[in-house]
mmCIF file of N, CA and C in Angstrom:
data_model
loop_
_atom_site.group_PDB
_atom_site.id
_atom_site.type_symbol
_atom_site.label_atom_id
_atom_site.label_comp_id
_atom_site.label_asym_id
_atom_site.label_seq_id
_atom_site.Cartn_x
_atom_site.Cartn_y
_atom_site.Cartn_z
ATOM 1 N N MET A 1 156.586 204.932 -17.177
ATOM 2 C CA MET A 1 157.360 206.145 -17.425
ATOM 3 C C MET A 1 157.371 206.984 -16.160
ATOM 4 N N PRO A 2 158.530 207.591 -15.833
ATOM 5 C CA PRO A 2 158.613 208.386 -14.617
ATOM 6 C C PRO A 2 157.723 209.618 -14.682
ATOM 7 N N SER A 3 157.381 210.156 -13.513
ATOM 8 C CA SER A 3 156.495 211.310 -13.458
ATOM 9 C C SER A 3 157.225 212.604 -13.802
ATOM 10 N N TYR A 4 158.567 212.620 -13.753
ATOM 11 C CA TYR A 4 159.314 213.836 -14.078
ATOM 12 C C TYR A 4 159.656 213.851 -15.566
ATOM 13 N N GLN A 5 159.800 215.047 -16.105
ATOM 14 C CA GLN A 5 160.079 215.193 -17.526
ATOM 15 C C GLN A 5 161.579 215.168 -17.773
ATOM 16 N N MET A 6 161.955 214.564 -18.879
ATOM 17 C CA MET A 6 163.355 214.477 -19.253
ATOM 18 C C MET A 6 163.614 215.404 -20.442
ATOM 19 N N ALA A 7 164.838 215.911 -20.524
ATOM 20 C CA ALA A 7 165.231 216.793 -21.628
ATOM 21 C C ALA A 7 166.564 216.319 -22.188
ATOM 22 N N ILE A 8 166.724 216.515 -23.477
ATOM 23 C CA ILE A 8 168.005 216.250 -24.137
ATOM 24 C C ILE A 8 168.586 217.623 -24.438
ATOM 25 N N ARG A 9 169.722 217.912 -23.833
ATOM 26 C CA ARG A 9 170.300 219.242 -24.004
ATOM 27 C C ARG A 9 171.814 219.214 -23.895
ATOM 28 N N LEU A 10 172.421 220.397 -24.062
ATOM 29 C CA LEU A 10 173.869 220.527 -24.022
ATOM 30 C C LEU A 10 174.328 220.869 -22.608
ATOM 31 N N ALA A 11 175.373 220.205 -22.145
ATOM 32 C CA ALA A 11 176.022 220.525 -20.874
ATOM 33 C C ALA A 11 177.403 221.076 -21.209
ATOM 34 N N LEU A 12 177.692 222.270 -20.730
ATOM 35 C CA LEU A 12 178.933 222.958 -21.072
ATOM 36 C C LEU A 12 180.107 222.413 -20.281
ATOM 37 N N TYR A 13 181.157 222.033 -21.009
ATOM 38 C CA TYR A 13 182.437 221.640 -20.426
ATOM 39 C C TYR A 13 183.504 222.411 -21.183
ATOM 40 N N GLY A 14 184.753 222.215 -20.859
ATOM 41 C CA GLY A 14 185.812 222.958 -21.519
ATOM 42 C C GLY A 14 186.213 224.142 -20.658
ATOM 43 N N CYS A 15 187.044 225.007 -21.202
ATOM 44 C CA CYS A 15 187.540 226.152 -20.431
ATOM 45 C C CYS A 15 187.142 227.460 -21.098
ATOM 46 N N THR A 16 187.644 228.551 -20.548
ATOM 47 C CA THR A 16 187.343 229.863 -21.082
ATOM 48 C C THR A 16 187.850 229.966 -22.517
ATOM 49 N N ASN A 17 187.025 230.514 -23.378
ATOM 50 C CA ASN A 17 187.332 230.695 -24.806
ATOM 51 C C ASN A 17 187.530 229.375 -25.547
ATOM 52 N N ARG A 18 187.169 228.274 -24.961
ATOM 53 C CA ARG A 18 187.284 226.966 -25.626
ATOM 54 C C ARG A 18 186.134 226.070 -25.175
ATOM 55 N N PRO A 19 184.896 226.355 -25.630
ATOM 56 C CA PRO A 19 183.759 225.561 -25.177
ATOM 57 C C PRO A 19 183.768 224.153 -25.766
ATOM 58 N N PHE A 20 183.186 223.253 -25.017
ATOM 59 C CA PHE A 20 183.009 221.869 -25.438
ATOM 60 C C PHE A 20 181.745 221.387 -24.747
ATOM 61 N N TYR A 21 180.867 220.720 -25.457
ATOM 62 C CA TYR A 21 179.575 220.343 -24.899
ATOM 63 C C TYR A 21 179.389 218.835 -24.907
ATOM 64 N N HIS A 22 178.689 218.350 -23.885
ATOM 65 C CA HIS A 22 178.199 216.978 -23.865
ATOM 66 C C HIS A 22 176.707 217.041 -24.170
ATOM 67 N N ILE A 23 176.245 216.139 -25.000
ATOM 68 C CA ILE A 23 174.816 216.014 -25.272
ATOM 69 C C ILE A 23 174.290 215.008 -24.256
ATOM 70 N N VAL A 24 173.414 215.476 -23.357
ATOM 71 C CA VAL A 24 172.999 214.647 -22.225
ATOM 72 C C VAL A 24 171.489 214.569 -22.109
ATOM 73 N N VAL A 25 171.053 213.515 -21.428
ATOM 74 C CA VAL A 25 169.659 213.374 -21.008
ATOM 75 C C VAL A 25 169.645 213.709 -19.526
ATOM 76 N N ILE A 26 168.793 214.655 -19.143
ATOM 77 C CA ILE A 26 168.761 215.125 -17.760
ATOM 78 C C ILE A 26 167.330 215.509 -17.408
ATOM 79 N N THR A 27 167.021 215.497 -16.130
ATOM 80 C CA THR A 27 165.714 215.962 -15.690
ATOM 81 C C THR A 27 165.560 217.415 -16.118
ATOM 82 N N LYS A 28 164.400 217.770 -16.638
ATOM 83 C CA LYS A 28 164.184 219.057 -17.279
ATOM 84 C C LYS A 28 164.494 220.250 -16.375
ATOM 85 N N TYR A 29 164.245 220.131 -15.077
ATOM 86 C CA TYR A 29 164.355 221.279 -14.189
ATOM 87 C C TYR A 29 165.680 221.337 -13.438
ATOM 88 N N LYS A 30 166.626 220.470 -13.764
ATOM 89 C CA LYS A 30 167.942 220.516 -13.131
ATOM 90 C C LYS A 30 168.827 221.527 -13.824
ATOM 91 N N GLY A 31 169.912 221.913 -13.176
ATOM 92 C CA GLY A 31 170.852 222.875 -13.736
ATOM 93 C C GLY A 31 171.597 222.306 -14.931
ATOM 94 N N ARG A 32 172.301 223.189 -15.636
ATOM 95 C CA ARG A 32 172.954 222.828 -16.883
ATOM 96 C C ARG A 32 173.988 221.724 -16.716
ATOM 97 N N ASN A 33 174.844 221.815 -15.711
ATOM 98 C CA ASN A 33 175.935 220.855 -15.561
ATOM 99 C C ASN A 33 175.716 219.877 -14.415
ATOM 100 N N ARG A 34 174.491 219.684 -13.996
ATOM 101 C CA ARG A 34 174.209 218.693 -12.970
ATOM 102 C C ARG A 34 174.433 217.303 -13.538
ATOM 103 N N LYS A 35 174.482 216.310 -12.650
ATOM 104 C CA LYS A 35 174.745 214.940 -13.093
ATOM 105 C C LYS A 35 173.619 214.452 -14.012
ATOM 106 N N PRO A 36 173.989 214.042 -15.254
ATOM 107 C CA PRO A 36 172.956 213.606 -16.204
ATOM 108 C C PRO A 36 172.550 212.155 -15.959
ATOM 109 N N VAL A 37 171.415 211.799 -16.542
ATOM 110 C CA VAL A 37 170.968 210.412 -16.527
ATOM 111 C C VAL A 37 171.843 209.599 -17.467
ATOM 112 N N GLU A 38 172.128 210.179 -18.651
ATOM 113 C CA GLU A 38 172.961 209.492 -19.643
ATOM 114 C C GLU A 38 173.580 210.514 -20.590
ATOM 115 N N GLN A 39 174.801 210.259 -21.017
ATOM 116 C CA GLN A 39 175.449 211.097 -22.025
ATOM 117 C C GLN A 39 175.244 210.449 -23.389
ATOM 118 N N LEU A 40 174.672 211.236 -24.316
ATOM 119 C CA LEU A 40 174.363 210.711 -25.644
ATOM 120 C C LEU A 40 175.419 211.045 -26.688
ATOM 121 N N GLY A 41 176.270 212.025 -26.402
ATOM 122 C CA GLY A 41 177.276 212.388 -27.390
ATOM 123 C C GLY A 41 178.028 213.631 -26.977
ATOM 124 N N THR A 42 178.791 214.179 -27.937
ATOM 125 C CA THR A 42 179.583 215.377 -27.700
ATOM 126 C C THR A 42 179.430 216.325 -28.878
ATOM 127 N N TYR A 43 179.729 217.601 -28.628
ATOM 128 C CA TYR A 43 179.687 218.633 -29.660
ATOM 129 C C TYR A 43 180.831 219.604 -29.420
ATOM 130 N N ASP A 44 181.671 219.782 -30.421
ATOM 131 C CA ASP A 44 182.786 220.717 -30.351
ATOM 132 C C ASP A 44 182.505 221.858 -31.331
ATOM 133 N N PRO A 45 182.069 223.035 -30.840
ATOM 134 C CA PRO A 45 181.681 224.125 -31.741
ATOM 135 C C PRO A 45 182.839 224.889 -32.369
ATOM 136 N N MET A 46 184.064 224.642 -31.902
ATOM 137 C CA MET A 46 185.220 225.349 -32.462
ATOM 138 C C MET A 46 185.699 224.609 -33.721
ATOM 139 N N PRO A 47 185.813 225.322 -34.847
ATOM 140 C CA PRO A 47 186.262 224.668 -36.084
ATOM 141 C C PRO A 47 187.684 224.122 -35.941
ATOM 142 N N ASN A 48 187.894 222.933 -36.491
ATOM 143 C CA ASN A 48 189.235 222.331 -36.441
ATOM 144 C C ASN A 48 190.050 222.807 -37.639
ATOM 145 N N VAL A 49 191.146 222.136 -37.926
ATOM 146 C CA VAL A 49 192.050 222.523 -39.013
ATOM 147 C C VAL A 49 191.323 222.530 -40.359
ATOM 148 N N TYR A 50 190.356 221.640 -40.534
ATOM 149 C CA TYR A 50 189.625 221.524 -41.794
ATOM 150 C C TYR A 50 188.324 222.332 -41.782
ATOM 151 N N ASN A 51 188.174 223.248 -40.815
ATOM 152 C CA ASN A 51 186.995 224.103 -40.661
ATOM 153 C C ASN A 51 185.723 223.282 -40.441
ATOM 154 N N GLU A 52 185.831 222.224 -39.650
ATOM 155 C CA GLU A 52 184.701 221.358 -39.320
ATOM 156 C C GLU A 52 184.373 221.491 -37.836
ATOM 157 N N LYS A 53 183.084 221.469 -37.521
ATOM 158 C CA LYS A 53 182.635 221.421 -36.133
ATOM 159 C C LYS A 53 182.207 219.977 -35.871
ATOM 160 N N LEU A 54 182.839 219.329 -34.908
ATOM 161 C CA LEU A 54 182.653 217.895 -34.722
ATOM 162 C C LEU A 54 181.501 217.590 -33.773
ATOM 163 N N VAL A 55 180.671 216.614 -34.172
ATOM 164 C CA VAL A 55 179.539 216.153 -33.372
ATOM 165 C C VAL A 55 179.553 214.635 -33.387
ATOM 166 N N SER A 56 179.377 214.030 -32.216
ATOM 167 C CA SER A 56 179.196 212.575 -32.163
ATOM 168 C C SER A 56 177.951 212.292 -31.335
ATOM 169 N N ILE A 57 177.090 211.433 -31.862
ATOM 170 C CA ILE A 57 175.812 211.134 -31.213
ATOM 171 C C ILE A 57 175.565 209.638 -31.274
ATOM 172 N N LYS A 58 175.091 209.074 -30.166
ATOM 173 C CA LYS A 58 174.640 207.677 -30.152
ATOM 174 C C LYS A 58 173.166 207.678 -30.573
ATOM 175 N N PHE A 59 172.931 207.413 -31.856
ATOM 176 C CA PHE A 59 171.574 207.535 -32.392
ATOM 177 C C PHE A 59 170.616 206.485 -31.841
ATOM 178 N N ASP A 60 171.118 205.294 -31.500
ATOM 179 C CA ASP A 60 170.226 204.283 -30.937
ATOM 180 C C ASP A 60 169.706 204.716 -29.563
ATOM 181 N N ARG A 61 170.584 205.305 -28.733
ATOM 182 C CA ARG A 61 170.160 205.788 -27.416
ATOM 183 C C ARG A 61 169.296 207.048 -27.554
ATOM 184 N N LEU A 62 169.585 207.875 -28.540
ATOM 185 C CA LEU A 62 168.760 209.057 -28.791
ATOM 186 C C LEU A 62 167.339 208.635 -29.146
ATOM 187 N N LYS A 63 167.231 207.636 -30.009
ATOM 188 C CA LYS A 63 165.913 207.124 -30.399
ATOM 189 C C LYS A 63 165.177 206.572 -29.182
ATOM 190 N N HIS A 64 165.900 205.879 -28.313
ATOM 191 C CA HIS A 64 165.317 205.321 -27.093
ATOM 192 C C HIS A 64 164.726 206.425 -26.216
ATOM 193 N N TRP A 65 165.501 207.500 -25.985
ATOM 194 C CA TRP A 65 165.031 208.566 -25.098
ATOM 195 C C TRP A 65 163.925 209.392 -25.737
ATOM 196 N N LEU A 66 163.956 209.570 -27.039
ATOM 197 C CA LEU A 66 162.866 210.278 -27.706
ATOM 198 C C LEU A 66 161.568 209.469 -27.618
ATOM 199 N N ALA A 67 161.688 208.137 -27.709
ATOM 200 C CA ALA A 67 160.507 207.274 -27.580
ATOM 201 C C ALA A 67 159.945 207.332 -26.163
ATOM 202 N N LYS A 68 160.800 207.550 -25.171
ATOM 203 C CA LYS A 68 160.342 207.665 -23.780
ATOM 204 C C LYS A 68 159.748 209.040 -23.479
ATOM 205 N N GLY A 69 159.852 209.991 -24.409
ATOM 206 C CA GLY A 69 159.225 211.294 -24.220
ATOM 207 C C GLY A 69 160.172 212.412 -23.837
ATOM 208 N N ALA A 70 161.465 212.209 -23.948
ATOM 209 C CA ALA A 70 162.414 213.282 -23.648
ATOM 210 C C ALA A 70 162.325 214.357 -24.728
ATOM 211 N N GLU A 71 162.332 215.612 -24.298
ATOM 212 C CA GLU A 71 162.209 216.721 -25.237
ATOM 213 C C GLU A 71 163.587 217.303 -25.551
ATOM 214 N N PRO A 72 163.947 217.388 -26.833
ATOM 215 C CA PRO A 72 165.228 218.016 -27.182
ATOM 216 C C PRO A 72 165.130 219.542 -27.091
ATOM 217 N N SER A 73 166.206 220.184 -26.684
ATOM 218 C CA SER A 73 166.249 221.643 -26.642
ATOM 219 C C SER A 73 166.422 222.175 -28.066
ATOM 220 N N LYS A 74 166.273 223.496 -28.249
ATOM 221 C CA LYS A 74 166.401 224.076 -29.591
ATOM 222 C C LYS A 74 167.785 223.861 -30.193
ATOM 223 N N PRO A 75 168.886 224.064 -29.435
ATOM 224 C CA PRO A 75 170.190 223.787 -30.044
ATOM 225 C C PRO A 75 170.350 222.330 -30.480
ATOM 226 N N ILE A 76 169.786 221.414 -29.714
ATOM 227 C CA ILE A 76 169.851 219.995 -30.085
ATOM 228 C C ILE A 76 169.003 219.741 -31.332
ATOM 229 N N GLU A 77 167.844 220.370 -31.413
ATOM 230 C CA GLU A 77 167.012 220.217 -32.608
ATOM 231 C C GLU A 77 167.752 220.723 -33.846
ATOM 232 N N ARG A 78 168.469 221.844 -33.697
ATOM 233 C CA ARG A 78 169.232 222.375 -34.826
ATOM 234 C C ARG A 78 170.349 221.412 -35.227
ATOM 235 N N LEU A 79 171.075 220.872 -34.249
ATOM 236 C CA LEU A 79 172.151 219.916 -34.547
ATOM 237 C C LEU A 79 171.614 218.668 -35.238
ATOM 238 N N LEU A 80 170.522 218.139 -34.707
ATOM 239 C CA LEU A 80 169.943 216.930 -35.289
ATOM 240 C C LEU A 80 169.358 217.197 -36.668
ATOM 241 N N GLY A 81 168.885 218.424 -36.907
ATOM 242 C CA GLY A 81 168.411 218.806 -38.238
ATOM 243 C C GLY A 81 169.554 218.834 -39.238
ATOM 244 N N LEU A 82 170.681 219.397 -38.817
ATOM 245 C CA LEU A 82 171.848 219.438 -39.700
ATOM 246 C C LEU A 82 172.429 218.051 -39.924
ATOM 247 N N ALA A 83 172.248 217.157 -38.931
ATOM 248 C CA ALA A 83 172.744 215.790 -39.067
ATOM 249 C C ALA A 83 171.822 214.935 -39.940
ATOM 250 N N GLY A 84 170.602 215.433 -40.215
ATOM 251 C CA GLY A 84 169.670 214.687 -41.047
ATOM 252 C C GLY A 84 168.727 213.793 -40.264
ATOM 253 N N TYR A 85 168.758 213.886 -38.927
ATOM 254 C CA TYR A 85 167.893 213.037 -38.111
ATOM 255 C C TYR A 85 166.510 213.666 -37.951
ATOM 256 N N PHE A 86 166.449 214.978 -37.853
ATOM 257 C CA PHE A 86 165.200 215.747 -37.789
ATOM 258 C C PHE A 86 165.121 216.590 -39.055
ATOM 259 N N PRO A 87 163.938 217.175 -39.332
ATOM 260 C CA PRO A 87 163.882 218.188 -40.398
ATOM 261 C C PRO A 87 164.737 219.397 -39.984
ATOM 262 N N ILE A 88 165.261 220.116 -40.948
ATOM 263 C CA ILE A 88 166.104 221.271 -40.636
ATOM 264 C C ILE A 88 165.278 222.317 -39.898
ATOM 265 N N HIS A 89 165.832 222.811 -38.796
ATOM 266 C CA HIS A 89 165.143 223.780 -37.944
ATOM 267 C C HIS A 89 165.035 225.116 -38.683
ATOM 268 N N PRO A 90 163.890 225.836 -38.567
ATOM 269 C CA PRO A 90 163.720 227.102 -39.292
ATOM 270 C C PRO A 90 164.767 228.155 -38.954
ATOM 271 N N THR A 91 165.273 228.185 -37.731
ATOM 272 C CA THR A 91 166.272 229.199 -37.382
ATOM 273 C C THR A 91 167.586 228.979 -38.128
ATOM 274 N N THR A 92 167.834 227.758 -38.572
ATOM 275 C CA THR A 92 169.036 227.485 -39.353
ATOM 276 C C THR A 92 168.985 228.250 -40.669
ATOM 277 N N PHE A 93 167.805 228.273 -41.320
ATOM 278 C CA PHE A 93 167.650 229.016 -42.564
ATOM 279 C C PHE A 93 167.813 230.513 -42.330
ATOM 280 N N LEU A 94 167.222 231.012 -41.229
ATOM 281 C CA LEU A 94 167.329 232.436 -40.928
ATOM 282 C C LEU A 94 168.775 232.849 -40.681
ATOM 283 N N GLU A 95 169.492 232.046 -39.916
ATOM 284 C CA GLU A 95 170.890 232.353 -39.621
ATOM 285 C C GLU A 95 171.738 232.334 -40.896
ATOM 286 N N ALA A 96 171.502 231.348 -41.757
ATOM 287 C CA ALA A 96 172.252 231.276 -43.012
ATOM 288 C C ALA A 96 171.954 232.487 -43.889
ATOM 289 N N HIS A 97 170.697 232.930 -43.920
ATOM 290 C CA HIS A 97 170.315 234.102 -44.706
ATOM 291 C C HIS A 97 171.009 235.347 -44.171
ATOM 292 N N ARG A 98 171.041 235.517 -42.843
ATOM 293 C CA ARG A 98 171.698 236.683 -42.240
ATOM 294 C C ARG A 98 173.193 236.688 -42.524
ATOM 295 N N VAL A 99 173.822 235.529 -42.453
ATOM 296 C CA VAL A 99 175.258 235.433 -42.733
ATOM 297 C C VAL A 99 175.531 235.791 -44.190
ATOM 298 N N ARG A 100 174.680 235.313 -45.094
ATOM 299 C CA ARG A 100 174.851 235.594 -46.514
ATOM 300 C C ARG A 100 174.744 237.092 -46.786
ATOM 301 N N ILE A 101 173.747 237.764 -46.178
ATOM 302 C CA ILE A 101 173.572 239.206 -46.359
ATOM 303 C C ILE A 101 174.783 239.955 -45.822
ATOM 304 N N LYS A 102 175.274 239.544 -44.661
ATOM 305 C CA LYS A 102 176.431 240.202 -44.056
ATOM 306 C C LYS A 102 177.673 240.046 -44.935
ATOM 307 N N GLN A 103 177.862 238.866 -45.515
ATOM 308 C CA GLN A 103 179.003 238.647 -46.402
ATOM 309 C C GLN A 103 178.913 239.522 -47.646
ATOM 310 N N GLU A 104 177.702 239.658 -48.212
ATOM 311 C CA GLU A 104 177.519 240.506 -49.389
ATOM 312 C C GLU A 104 177.819 241.965 -49.053
ATOM 313 N N GLN A 105 177.365 242.425 -47.877
ATOM 314 C CA GLN A 105 177.637 243.801 -47.472
ATOM 315 C C GLN A 105 179.139 244.016 -47.269
ATOM 316 N N ASN A 106 179.803 243.057 -46.657
ATOM 317 C CA ASN A 106 181.251 243.172 -46.459
ATOM 318 C C ASN A 106 181.983 243.195 -47.796
ATOM 319 N N LYS A 107 181.514 242.382 -48.738
ATOM 320 C CA LYS A 107 182.149 242.339 -50.056
ATOM 321 C C LYS A 107 181.987 243.690 -50.754
ATOM 322 N N GLU A 108 180.791 244.305 -50.652
ATOM 323 C CA GLU A 108 180.550 245.604 -51.274
ATOM 324 C C GLU A 108 181.428 246.679 -50.648
ATOM 325 N N THR A 109 181.510 246.699 -49.323
ATOM 326 C CA THR A 109 182.332 247.711 -48.659
ATOM 327 C C THR A 109 183.813 247.498 -48.973
ATOM 328 N N ASN A 110 184.243 246.251 -49.073
ATOM 329 C CA ASN A 110 185.638 245.977 -49.416
ATOM 330 C C ASN A 110 185.964 246.443 -50.831
ATOM 331 N N THR A 111 185.042 246.230 -51.777
ATOM 332 C CA THR A 111 185.295 246.674 -53.149
ATOM 333 C C THR A 111 185.305 248.203 -53.214
ATOM 334 N N LYS A 112 184.431 248.870 -52.459
ATOM 335 C CA LYS A 112 184.430 250.335 -52.422
ATOM 336 C C LYS A 112 185.735 250.846 -51.814
ATOM 337 N N ASN A 113 186.186 250.217 -50.731
ATOM 338 C CA ASN A 113 187.438 250.620 -50.095
ATOM 339 C C ASN A 113 188.631 250.370 -51.008
ATOM 340 N N ASP A 114 188.622 249.246 -51.707
ATOM 341 C CA ASP A 114 189.708 248.940 -52.635
ATOM 342 C C ASP A 114 189.750 249.956 -53.768
ATOM 343 N N THR A 115 188.580 250.325 -54.278
ATOM 344 C CA THR A 115 188.515 251.311 -55.345
ATOM 345 C C THR A 115 189.040 252.654 -54.846
ATOM 346 N N ALA A 116 188.639 253.044 -53.647
ATOM 347 C CA ALA A 116 189.104 254.303 -53.071
ATOM 348 C C ALA A 116 190.613 254.247 -52.826
ATOM 349 N N ASN A 117 191.115 253.123 -52.369
ATOM 350 C CA ASN A 117 192.544 252.981 -52.115
ATOM 351 C C ASN A 117 193.343 253.026 -53.415
ATOM 352 N N VAL A 118 192.824 252.414 -54.456
ATOM 353 C CA VAL A 118 193.526 252.398 -55.739
ATOM 354 C C VAL A 118 193.604 253.805 -56.297
ATOM 355 N N THR A 119 192.480 254.527 -56.288
ATOM 356 C CA THR A 119 192.498 255.895 -56.810
ATOM 357 C C THR A 119 193.347 256.787 -55.916
ATOM 358 N N GLY A 120 193.276 256.586 -54.622
ATOM 359 C CA GLY A 120 194.089 257.369 -53.702
ATOM 360 C C GLY A 120 195.561 257.080 -53.875
ATOM 361 N N SER A 121 195.933 255.825 -54.100
ATOM 362 C CA SER A 121 197.342 255.475 -54.259
ATOM 363 C C SER A 121 197.873 255.982 -55.583
ATOM 364 N N SER A 122 197.035 255.994 -56.631
ATOM 365 C CA SER A 122 197.520 256.483 -57.917
ATOM 366 C C SER A 122 197.765 257.987 -57.846
ATOM 367 N N LYS A 123 196.925 258.717 -57.114
ATOM 368 C CA LYS A 123 197.143 260.148 -56.956
ATOM 369 C C LYS A 123 198.452 260.403 -56.229
ATOM 370 N N SER A 124 198.685 259.629 -55.174
ATOM 371 C CA SER A 124 199.917 259.840 -54.418
ATOM 372 C C SER A 124 201.134 259.485 -55.274
ATOM 373 N N GLU A 125 201.011 258.488 -56.142
ATOM 374 C CA GLU A 125 202.115 258.136 -57.034
ATOM 375 C C GLU A 125 202.371 259.251 -58.040
ATOM 376 N N GLU A 126 201.270 259.842 -58.552
ATOM 377 C CA GLU A 126 201.426 260.946 -59.493
ATOM 378 C C GLU A 126 202.115 262.126 -58.810
ATOM 379 N N GLN A 127 201.700 262.411 -57.591
ATOM 380 C CA GLN A 127 202.327 263.503 -56.862
ATOM 381 C C GLN A 127 203.800 263.200 -56.628
ATOM 382 N N PHE A 128 204.087 261.964 -56.293
ATOM 383 C CA PHE A 128 205.471 261.580 -56.007
ATOM 384 C C PHE A 128 206.336 261.725 -57.250
ATOM 385 N N THR A 129 205.825 261.276 -58.388
ATOM 386 C CA THR A 129 206.622 261.363 -59.615
ATOM 387 C C THR A 129 206.805 262.808 -60.042
ATOM 388 N N SER A 130 205.756 263.626 -59.924
ATOM 389 C CA SER A 130 205.907 265.028 -60.325
ATOM 390 C C SER A 130 206.868 265.748 -59.390
ATOM 391 N N GLU A 131 206.828 265.422 -58.099
ATOM 392 C CA GLU A 131 207.751 266.030 -57.164
ATOM 393 C C GLU A 131 209.174 265.565 -57.462
ATOM 394 N N THR A 132 209.328 264.315 -57.828
ATOM 395 C CA THR A 132 210.651 263.783 -58.140
ATOM 396 C C THR A 132 211.206 264.489 -59.368
ATOM 397 N N VAL A 133 210.350 264.704 -60.341
ATOM 398 C CA VAL A 133 210.799 265.392 -61.557
ATOM 399 C C VAL A 133 211.231 266.809 -61.210
ATOM 400 N N LYS A 134 210.479 267.483 -60.352
ATOM 401 C CA LYS A 134 210.832 268.838 -59.968
ATOM 402 C C LYS A 134 212.165 268.864 -59.229
ATOM 403 N N VAL A 135 212.383 267.886 -58.386
ATOM 404 C CA VAL A 135 213.620 267.821 -57.624
ATOM 405 C C VAL A 135 214.774 267.534 -58.562
ATOM 406 N N CYS A 136 214.563 266.686 -59.546
ATOM 407 C CA CYS A 136 215.631 266.321 -60.468
ATOM 408 C C CYS A 136 216.028 267.487 -61.357
ATOM 409 N N LYS A 137 215.138 268.383 -61.662
ATOM 410 C CA LYS A 137 215.450 269.486 -62.571
ATOM 411 C C LYS A 137 216.336 270.403 -61.866
#
């Protein structure tokens, strides 16, 4: 085994506002987009038409590099947890919990705003009809 440490991590490709990642094996202390030892897959974080984020991984090569001692980064651990290859990463549960709380808060504020809008619109309709009646007389 080589004396340098290897890491499995994401290398950013794509353009502004449209990220695309390669899942690569690279020396741990090299820069993000330096030449990798091997590309293990791809990750597209932007949802497609069916609201899916696409990931492709060569699991046989991943197993090979993990056996050689390559350390996956946290984002890779989360992806592999969601793919069922690793146990689900704890931050995945935390993020899902935060999203759920935020959705509930948004739903509550939307219902309060809708209620206020309905009562406000009915008042304006009442004013409009009473004014119309006055004008008609």
